Short mmCIF file of C-alpha atoms in Angstrom, two decimals:
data_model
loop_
_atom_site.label_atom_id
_atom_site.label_comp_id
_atom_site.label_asym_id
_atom_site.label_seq_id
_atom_site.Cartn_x
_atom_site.Cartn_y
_atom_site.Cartn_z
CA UNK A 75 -6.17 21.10 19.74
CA UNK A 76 -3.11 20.18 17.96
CA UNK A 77 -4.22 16.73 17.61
CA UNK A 78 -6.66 14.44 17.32
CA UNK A 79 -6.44 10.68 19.38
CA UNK A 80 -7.95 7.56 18.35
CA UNK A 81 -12.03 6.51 17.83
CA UNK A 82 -11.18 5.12 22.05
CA UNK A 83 -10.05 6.76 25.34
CA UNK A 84 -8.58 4.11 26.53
CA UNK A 85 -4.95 5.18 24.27
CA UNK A 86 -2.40 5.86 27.14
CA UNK A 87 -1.69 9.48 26.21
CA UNK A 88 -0.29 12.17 28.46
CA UNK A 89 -2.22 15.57 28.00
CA UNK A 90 0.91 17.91 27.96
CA UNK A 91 0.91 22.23 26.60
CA UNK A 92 3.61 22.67 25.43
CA UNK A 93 5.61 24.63 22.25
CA UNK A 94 8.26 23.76 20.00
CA UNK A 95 10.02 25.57 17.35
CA UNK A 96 11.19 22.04 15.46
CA UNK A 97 9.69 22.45 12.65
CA UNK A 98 11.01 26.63 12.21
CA UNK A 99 14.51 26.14 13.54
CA UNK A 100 14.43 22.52 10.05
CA UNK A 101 13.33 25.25 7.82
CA UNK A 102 15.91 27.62 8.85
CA UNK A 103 18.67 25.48 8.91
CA UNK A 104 17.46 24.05 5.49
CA UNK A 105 17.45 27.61 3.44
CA UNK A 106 21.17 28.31 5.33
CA UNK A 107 22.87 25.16 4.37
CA UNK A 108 23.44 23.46 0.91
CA UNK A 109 23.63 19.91 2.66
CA UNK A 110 20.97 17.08 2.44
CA UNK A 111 18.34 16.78 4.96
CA UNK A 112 19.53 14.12 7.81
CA UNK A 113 16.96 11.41 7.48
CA UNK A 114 16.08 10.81 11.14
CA UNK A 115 16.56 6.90 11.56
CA UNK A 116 19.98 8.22 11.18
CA UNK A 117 20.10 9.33 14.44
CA UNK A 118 18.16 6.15 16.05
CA UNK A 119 19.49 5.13 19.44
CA UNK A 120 19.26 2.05 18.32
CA UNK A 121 18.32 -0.52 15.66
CA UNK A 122 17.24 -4.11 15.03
CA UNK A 123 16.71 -6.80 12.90
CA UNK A 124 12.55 -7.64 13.35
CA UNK A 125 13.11 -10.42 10.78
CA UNK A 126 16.07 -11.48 8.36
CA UNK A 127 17.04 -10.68 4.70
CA UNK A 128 16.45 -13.36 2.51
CA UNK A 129 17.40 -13.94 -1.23
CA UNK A 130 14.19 -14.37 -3.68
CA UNK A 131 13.72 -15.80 -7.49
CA UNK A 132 11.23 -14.53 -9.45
CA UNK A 133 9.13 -16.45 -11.57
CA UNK A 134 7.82 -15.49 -15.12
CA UNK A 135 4.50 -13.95 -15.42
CA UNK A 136 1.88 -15.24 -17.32
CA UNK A 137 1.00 -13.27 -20.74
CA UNK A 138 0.90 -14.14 -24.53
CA UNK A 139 3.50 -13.03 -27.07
CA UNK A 140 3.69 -9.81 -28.72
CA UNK A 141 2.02 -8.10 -25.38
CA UNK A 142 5.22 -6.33 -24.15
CA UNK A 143 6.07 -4.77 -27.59
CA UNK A 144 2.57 -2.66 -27.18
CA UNK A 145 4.32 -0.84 -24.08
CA UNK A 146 5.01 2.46 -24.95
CA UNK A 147 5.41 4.04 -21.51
CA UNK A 148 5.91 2.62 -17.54
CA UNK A 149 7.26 3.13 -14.24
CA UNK A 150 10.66 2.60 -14.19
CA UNK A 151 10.90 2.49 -10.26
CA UNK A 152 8.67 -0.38 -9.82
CA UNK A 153 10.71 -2.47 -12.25
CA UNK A 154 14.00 -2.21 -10.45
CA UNK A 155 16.50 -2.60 -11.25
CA UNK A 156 15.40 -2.83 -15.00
CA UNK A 157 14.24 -0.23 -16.90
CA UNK A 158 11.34 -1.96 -19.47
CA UNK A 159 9.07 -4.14 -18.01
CA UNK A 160 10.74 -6.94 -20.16
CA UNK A 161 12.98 -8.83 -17.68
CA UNK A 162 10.78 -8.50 -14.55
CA UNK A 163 8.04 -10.12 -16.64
CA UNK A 164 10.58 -13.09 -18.02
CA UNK A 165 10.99 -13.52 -14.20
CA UNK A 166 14.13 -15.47 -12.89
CA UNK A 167 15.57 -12.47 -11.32
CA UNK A 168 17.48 -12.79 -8.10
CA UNK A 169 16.29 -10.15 -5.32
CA UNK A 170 17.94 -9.50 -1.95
CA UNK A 171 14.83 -8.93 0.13
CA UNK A 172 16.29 -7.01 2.74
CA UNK A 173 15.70 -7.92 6.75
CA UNK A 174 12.48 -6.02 8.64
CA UNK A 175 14.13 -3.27 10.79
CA UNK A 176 13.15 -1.57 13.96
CA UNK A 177 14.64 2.00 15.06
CA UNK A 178 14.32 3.41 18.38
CA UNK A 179 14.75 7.21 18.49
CA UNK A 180 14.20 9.38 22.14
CA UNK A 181 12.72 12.77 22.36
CA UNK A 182 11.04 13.51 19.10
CA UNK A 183 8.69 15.98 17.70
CA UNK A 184 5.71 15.61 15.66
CA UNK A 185 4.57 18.71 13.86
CA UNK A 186 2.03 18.59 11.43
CA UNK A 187 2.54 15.38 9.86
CA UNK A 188 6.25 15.38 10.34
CA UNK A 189 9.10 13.95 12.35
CA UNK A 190 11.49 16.30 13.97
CA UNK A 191 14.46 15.78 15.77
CA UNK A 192 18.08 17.85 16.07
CA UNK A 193 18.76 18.49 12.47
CA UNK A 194 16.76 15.39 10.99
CA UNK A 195 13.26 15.36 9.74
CA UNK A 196 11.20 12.74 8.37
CA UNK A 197 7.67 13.29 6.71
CA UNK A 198 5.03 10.85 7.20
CA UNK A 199 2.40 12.88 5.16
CA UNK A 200 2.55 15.16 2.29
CA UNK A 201 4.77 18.29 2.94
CA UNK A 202 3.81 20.59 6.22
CA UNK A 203 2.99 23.46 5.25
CA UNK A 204 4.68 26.85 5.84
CA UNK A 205 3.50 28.11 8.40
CA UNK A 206 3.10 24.77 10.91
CA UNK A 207 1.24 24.62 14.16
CA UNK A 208 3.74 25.72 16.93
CA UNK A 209 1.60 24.16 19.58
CA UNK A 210 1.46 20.74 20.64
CA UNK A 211 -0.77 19.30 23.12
CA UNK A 212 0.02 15.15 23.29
CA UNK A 213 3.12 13.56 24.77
CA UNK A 214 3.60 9.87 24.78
CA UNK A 215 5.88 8.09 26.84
CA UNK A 216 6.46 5.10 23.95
CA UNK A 217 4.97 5.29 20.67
CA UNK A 218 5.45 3.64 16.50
CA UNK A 219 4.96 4.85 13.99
CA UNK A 220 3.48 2.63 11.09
CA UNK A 221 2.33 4.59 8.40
CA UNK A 222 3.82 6.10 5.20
CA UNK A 223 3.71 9.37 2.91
CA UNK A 224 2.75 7.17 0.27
CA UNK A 225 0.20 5.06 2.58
CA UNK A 226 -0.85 8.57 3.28
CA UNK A 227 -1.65 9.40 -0.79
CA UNK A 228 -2.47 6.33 -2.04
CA UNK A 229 -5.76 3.70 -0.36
CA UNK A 230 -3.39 0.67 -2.35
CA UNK A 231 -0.28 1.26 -0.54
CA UNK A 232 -2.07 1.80 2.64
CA UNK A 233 -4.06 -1.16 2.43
CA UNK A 234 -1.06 -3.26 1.06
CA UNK A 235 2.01 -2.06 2.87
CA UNK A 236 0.91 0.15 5.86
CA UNK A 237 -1.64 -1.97 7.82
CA UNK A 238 0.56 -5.12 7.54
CA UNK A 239 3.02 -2.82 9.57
CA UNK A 240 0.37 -1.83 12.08
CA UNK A 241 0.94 -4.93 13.54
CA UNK A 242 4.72 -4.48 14.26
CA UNK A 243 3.89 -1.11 15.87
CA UNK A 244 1.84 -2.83 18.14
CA UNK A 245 4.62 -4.98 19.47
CA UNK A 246 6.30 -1.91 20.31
CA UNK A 247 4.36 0.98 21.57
CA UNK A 248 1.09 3.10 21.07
CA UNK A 249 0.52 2.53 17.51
CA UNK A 250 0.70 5.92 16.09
CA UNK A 251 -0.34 7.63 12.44
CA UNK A 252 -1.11 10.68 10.87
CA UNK A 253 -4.03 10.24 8.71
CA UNK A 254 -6.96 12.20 9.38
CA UNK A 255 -9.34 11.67 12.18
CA UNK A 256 -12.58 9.29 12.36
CA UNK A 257 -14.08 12.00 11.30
CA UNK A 258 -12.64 13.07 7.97
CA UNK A 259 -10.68 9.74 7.37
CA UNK A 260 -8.10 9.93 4.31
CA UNK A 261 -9.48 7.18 2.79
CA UNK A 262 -13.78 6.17 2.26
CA UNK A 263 -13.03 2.80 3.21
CA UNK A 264 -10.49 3.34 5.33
CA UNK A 265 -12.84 2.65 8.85
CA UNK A 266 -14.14 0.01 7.96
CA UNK A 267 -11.43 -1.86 6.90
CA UNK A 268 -9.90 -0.84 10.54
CA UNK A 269 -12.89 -2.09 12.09
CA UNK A 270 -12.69 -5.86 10.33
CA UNK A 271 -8.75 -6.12 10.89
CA UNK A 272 -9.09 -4.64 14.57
CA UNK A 273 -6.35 -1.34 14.25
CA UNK A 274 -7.47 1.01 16.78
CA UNK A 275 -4.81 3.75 16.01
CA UNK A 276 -3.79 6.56 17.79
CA UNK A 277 -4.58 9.38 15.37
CA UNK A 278 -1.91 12.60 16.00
CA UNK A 279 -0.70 15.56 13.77
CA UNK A 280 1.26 17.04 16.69
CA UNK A 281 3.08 15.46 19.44
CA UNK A 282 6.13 14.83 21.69
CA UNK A 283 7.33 11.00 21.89
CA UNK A 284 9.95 10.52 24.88
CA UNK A 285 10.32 7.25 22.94
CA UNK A 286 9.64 6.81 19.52
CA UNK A 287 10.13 3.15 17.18
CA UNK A 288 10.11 3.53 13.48
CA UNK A 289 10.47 1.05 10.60
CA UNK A 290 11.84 -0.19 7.69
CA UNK A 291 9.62 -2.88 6.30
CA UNK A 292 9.61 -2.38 2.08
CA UNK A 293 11.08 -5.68 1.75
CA UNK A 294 8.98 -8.70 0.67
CA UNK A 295 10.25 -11.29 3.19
CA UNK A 296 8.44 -14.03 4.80
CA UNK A 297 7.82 -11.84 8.04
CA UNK A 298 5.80 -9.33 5.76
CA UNK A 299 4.07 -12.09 3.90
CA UNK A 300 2.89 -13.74 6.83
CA UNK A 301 1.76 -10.74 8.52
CA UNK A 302 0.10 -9.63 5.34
CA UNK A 303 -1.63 -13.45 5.32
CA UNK A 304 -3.05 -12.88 8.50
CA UNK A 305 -4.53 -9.35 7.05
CA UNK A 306 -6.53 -11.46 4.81
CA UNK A 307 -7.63 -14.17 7.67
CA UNK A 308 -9.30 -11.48 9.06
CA UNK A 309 -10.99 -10.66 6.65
CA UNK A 310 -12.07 -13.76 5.65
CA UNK A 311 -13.43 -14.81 9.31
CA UNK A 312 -16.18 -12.26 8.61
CA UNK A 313 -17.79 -13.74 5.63
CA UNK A 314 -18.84 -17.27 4.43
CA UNK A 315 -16.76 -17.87 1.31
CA UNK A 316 -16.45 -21.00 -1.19
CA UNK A 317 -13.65 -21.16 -4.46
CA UNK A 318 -15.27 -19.41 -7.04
CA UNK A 319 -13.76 -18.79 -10.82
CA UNK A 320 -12.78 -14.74 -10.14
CA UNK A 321 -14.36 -11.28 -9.52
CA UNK A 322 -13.45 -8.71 -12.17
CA UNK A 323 -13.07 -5.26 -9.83
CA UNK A 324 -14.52 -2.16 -12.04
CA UNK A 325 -12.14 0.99 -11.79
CA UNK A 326 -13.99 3.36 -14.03
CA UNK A 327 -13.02 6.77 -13.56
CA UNK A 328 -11.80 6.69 -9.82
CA UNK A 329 -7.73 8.01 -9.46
CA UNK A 330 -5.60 8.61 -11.91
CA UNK A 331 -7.04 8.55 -15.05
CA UNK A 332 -6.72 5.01 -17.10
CA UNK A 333 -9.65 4.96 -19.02
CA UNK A 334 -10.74 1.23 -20.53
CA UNK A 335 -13.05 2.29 -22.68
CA UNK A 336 -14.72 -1.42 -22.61
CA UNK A 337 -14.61 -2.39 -19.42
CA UNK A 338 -18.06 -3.20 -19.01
CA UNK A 339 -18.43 -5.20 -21.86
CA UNK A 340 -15.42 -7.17 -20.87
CA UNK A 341 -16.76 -7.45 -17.11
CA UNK A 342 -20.00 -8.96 -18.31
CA UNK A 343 -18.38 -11.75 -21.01
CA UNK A 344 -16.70 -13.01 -18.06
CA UNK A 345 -19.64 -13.31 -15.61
CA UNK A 346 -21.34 -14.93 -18.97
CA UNK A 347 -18.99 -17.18 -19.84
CA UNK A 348 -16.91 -18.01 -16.91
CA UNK A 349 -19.49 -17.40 -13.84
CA UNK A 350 -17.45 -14.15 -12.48
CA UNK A 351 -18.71 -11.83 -10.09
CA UNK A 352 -18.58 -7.98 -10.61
CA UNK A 353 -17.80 -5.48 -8.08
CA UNK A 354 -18.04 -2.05 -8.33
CA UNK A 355 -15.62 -0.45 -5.54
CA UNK A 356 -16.87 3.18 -5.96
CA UNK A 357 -20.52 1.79 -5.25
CA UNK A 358 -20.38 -0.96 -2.42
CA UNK A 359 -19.43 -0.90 1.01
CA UNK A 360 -16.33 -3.12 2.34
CA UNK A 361 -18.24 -5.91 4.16
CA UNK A 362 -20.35 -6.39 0.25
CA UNK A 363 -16.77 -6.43 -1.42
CA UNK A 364 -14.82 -8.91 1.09
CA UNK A 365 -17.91 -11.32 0.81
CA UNK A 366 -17.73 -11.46 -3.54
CA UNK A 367 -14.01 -11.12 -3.54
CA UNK A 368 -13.53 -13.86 -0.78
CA UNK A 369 -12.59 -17.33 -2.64
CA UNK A 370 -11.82 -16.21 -6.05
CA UNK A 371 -9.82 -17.95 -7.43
CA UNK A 372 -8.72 -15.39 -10.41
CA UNK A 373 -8.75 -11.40 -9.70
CA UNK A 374 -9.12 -9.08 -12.81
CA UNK A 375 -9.28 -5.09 -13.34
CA UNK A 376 -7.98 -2.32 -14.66
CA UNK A 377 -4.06 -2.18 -13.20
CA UNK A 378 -4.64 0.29 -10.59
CA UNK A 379 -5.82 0.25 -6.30
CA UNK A 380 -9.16 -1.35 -6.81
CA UNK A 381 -8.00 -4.22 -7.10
CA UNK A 382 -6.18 -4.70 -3.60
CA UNK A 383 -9.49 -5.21 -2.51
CA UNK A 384 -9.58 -8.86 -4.08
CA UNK A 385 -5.62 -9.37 -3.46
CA UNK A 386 -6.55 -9.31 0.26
CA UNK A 387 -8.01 -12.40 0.34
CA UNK A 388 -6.47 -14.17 -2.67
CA UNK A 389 -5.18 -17.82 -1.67
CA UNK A 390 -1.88 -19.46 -3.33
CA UNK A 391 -2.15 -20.00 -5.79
CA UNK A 392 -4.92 -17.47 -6.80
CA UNK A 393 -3.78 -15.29 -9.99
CA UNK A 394 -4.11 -11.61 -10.58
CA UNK A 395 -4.93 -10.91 -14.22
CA UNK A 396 -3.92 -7.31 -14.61
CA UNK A 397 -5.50 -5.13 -17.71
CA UNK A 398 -2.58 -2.40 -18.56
CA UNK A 399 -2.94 0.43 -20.29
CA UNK A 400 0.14 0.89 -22.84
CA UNK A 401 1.65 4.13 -22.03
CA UNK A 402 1.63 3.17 -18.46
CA UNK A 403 2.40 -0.49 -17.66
CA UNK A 404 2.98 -0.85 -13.84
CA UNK A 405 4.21 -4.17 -12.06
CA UNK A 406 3.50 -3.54 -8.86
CA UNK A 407 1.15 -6.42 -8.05
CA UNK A 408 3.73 -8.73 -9.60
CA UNK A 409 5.93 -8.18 -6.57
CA UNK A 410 2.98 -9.09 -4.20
CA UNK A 411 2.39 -12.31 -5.94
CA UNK A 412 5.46 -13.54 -6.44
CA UNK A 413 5.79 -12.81 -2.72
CA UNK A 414 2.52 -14.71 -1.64
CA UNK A 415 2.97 -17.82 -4.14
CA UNK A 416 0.24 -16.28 -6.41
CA UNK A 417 0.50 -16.09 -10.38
CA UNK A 418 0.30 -12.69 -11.87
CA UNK A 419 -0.98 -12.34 -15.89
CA UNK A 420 -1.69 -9.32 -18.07
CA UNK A 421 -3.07 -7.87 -21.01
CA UNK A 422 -1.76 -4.99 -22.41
CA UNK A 423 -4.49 -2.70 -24.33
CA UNK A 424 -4.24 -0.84 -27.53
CA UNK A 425 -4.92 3.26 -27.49
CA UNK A 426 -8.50 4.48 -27.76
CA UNK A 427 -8.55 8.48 -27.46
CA UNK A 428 -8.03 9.21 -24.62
CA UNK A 429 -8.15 5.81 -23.09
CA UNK A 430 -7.72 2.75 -24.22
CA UNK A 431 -9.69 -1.03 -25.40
CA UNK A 432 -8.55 -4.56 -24.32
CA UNK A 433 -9.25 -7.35 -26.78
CA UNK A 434 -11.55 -10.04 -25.06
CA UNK A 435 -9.99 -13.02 -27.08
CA UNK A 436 -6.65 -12.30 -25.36
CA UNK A 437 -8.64 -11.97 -21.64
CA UNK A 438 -9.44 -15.24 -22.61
CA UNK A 439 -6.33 -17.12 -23.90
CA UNK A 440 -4.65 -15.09 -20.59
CA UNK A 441 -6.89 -16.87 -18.39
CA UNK A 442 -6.44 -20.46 -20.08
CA UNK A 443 -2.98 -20.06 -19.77
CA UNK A 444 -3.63 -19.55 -16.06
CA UNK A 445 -6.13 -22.55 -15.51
CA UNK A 446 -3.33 -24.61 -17.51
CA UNK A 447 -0.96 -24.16 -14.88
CA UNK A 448 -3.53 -24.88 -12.12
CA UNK A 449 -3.89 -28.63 -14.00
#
């Protein structure tokens, strides 16, 4: 079977056999002509403006002096359109958030994990590979499409960006994505987290849409906050939960590799001192981590996707207090906070081997700067 439907029956799927060459005739055409692949909203039907642009300020993050000079190496795309960290951490930059956008594209194929249609392709997972299923055995009369390559290859960026999407796919069709099925899901927490925020996905690798809606929804505009706000409501209607002083979220040595070599030690002073709880991702199951990180008022970790896991149900107002390693200083959360009237703070560590150590004093004088502000 060339793919596999959602965890319920009920998905209003038409069983069709059927073949397709889309994904041979892309390759062919690709190796014969020196031209950029078409990007396939390009040839949408038609488009639409789900919610408007809006311009932004950013404010300044919260960190003590001398931090940024320690950076010795980041990720220049998530500090556009700067390349050091320096300016999107001063804050008062101007952003265009661009609007939420809706595409409507007729007769399209879906061959392992990618979009076909005329001369445009668009890949929703990583790369199909060579020799792709010629087979398909679904046809839906209206489907969307909500997920992402990098949802796909990342749990942060499908937590953060492609379930708040799930709910404009919804609105518009049989909500479709290419993750793996129930049984080997992409992600170990994945299920679960569908379960509490009710997304009961068609799951397809292969398939012919007779109508087919796609997205563009990167930009942080109200419509995404809200819909990411009501991710976390969820969430938070399955657990009892009271303001608490922060959970510190333990990355250890899950994804790529950003070792704090005393993360532990600084885990514990803060439960000591300052009443924090400590989670352990890797080691609990998603109802035990919604229920500690629900109410905190402060969320601290390693920079890295275990800690979207307390973001999710951060309040405004909340701060995330992220712990960066210096030869790779990443601002991604910043974007999310400044979006959902949080503060972000970090700390930027010193090198240790192969890892690195974060001074506990600073923690400390980070978070005071925080509660200042909260006065």
């Amino acid at each position: 079977m060339a793919g596999d439907l959602s965890q319920h029956d009920a998905v209003p799927v038409t069983r069709h056999a059927g073949w397709t060459l889309a994904a041979y005739r892309y390759m062919a055409r690709k190796r014969l002509s020196q031209a950029q692949p078409l990007d396939i909203k390009a040839v949408a039907a038609k488009r639409w403006d789900i919610a408007p642009a809006e311009t932004t300020v950013s404010p300044p993050a919260l960190f003590l002096p001398g931090q940024l000079e320690r950076v010795t190496g980041w990720e220049g795309k998530r500090f556009y359109p700067y390349v050091h960290p320096a300016k999107t951490m001063q804050g008062g930059i101007e952003t265009e958030q661009g609007p939420t956008r809706g595409y409507l594209l007729k007769d399209v194929w879906l061959v392992d994990g990618a979009l076909y249609k005329g001369r445009a392709s668009h890949w929703l997972s990583l790369k199909p590979s060579t020799f792709p299923t010629i087979r398909v055995e679904h046809e839906l009369d209206r489907a969307a499409i909500y997920c992402t390559q990098n949802g796909n290859t990342w749990f942060g960026t499908w937590l953060m960006e492609d379930c708040p999407t799930y709910a404009l796919a919804c609105d518009e069709g049989v909500p479709v994505t290419t993750a793996p099925s129930t049984r080997y899901p992409l992600f170990t927490q994945t299920l679960a987290y569908e379960h509490w925020l009710g997304m009961q996905p068609a799951r397809l690798r292969s398939a012919f849409f007779r109508e087919l809606v796609l997205f563009d929804d990167q930009s942080n505009n109200r419509n995404r906050h809200a819909r990411y706000r009501a991710m976390g409501d969820k969430l938070l209607a399955h657990v009892p939960h009271t303001p608490h002083p922060g959970v510190f979220l333990l990355r250890g040595g899950d994804g790529e590799r950003r070792m704090l070599r005393n993360e532990l030690e600084i885990a514990e002073h803060l439960r000591a001192t300052r009443g924090f709880r400590i989670v352990n991702p890797l080691q609990w199951d998603v109802p035990s981590i919604v229920a500690a990180c629900a109410g905190a008022q402060v969320v601290i970790g390693v920079e890295g996707s275990q800690l979207v896991h307390g973001v999710n149900v951060l309040q405004a107002g909340g701060c995330v207090l992220a712990l960066q390693p210096p030869n790779r200083f990443v601002s991604y959360y910043k974007y999310l906070t400044d979006r959902d009237h949080q503060y972000f703070s970090f700390v930027v560590g010193t090198p240790d081997g192969d890892g690195f150590t974060i001074d506990i004093d600073e923690v400390e004088r980070t978070l005071d700067l925080y509660q200042a502000r909260r006065v």
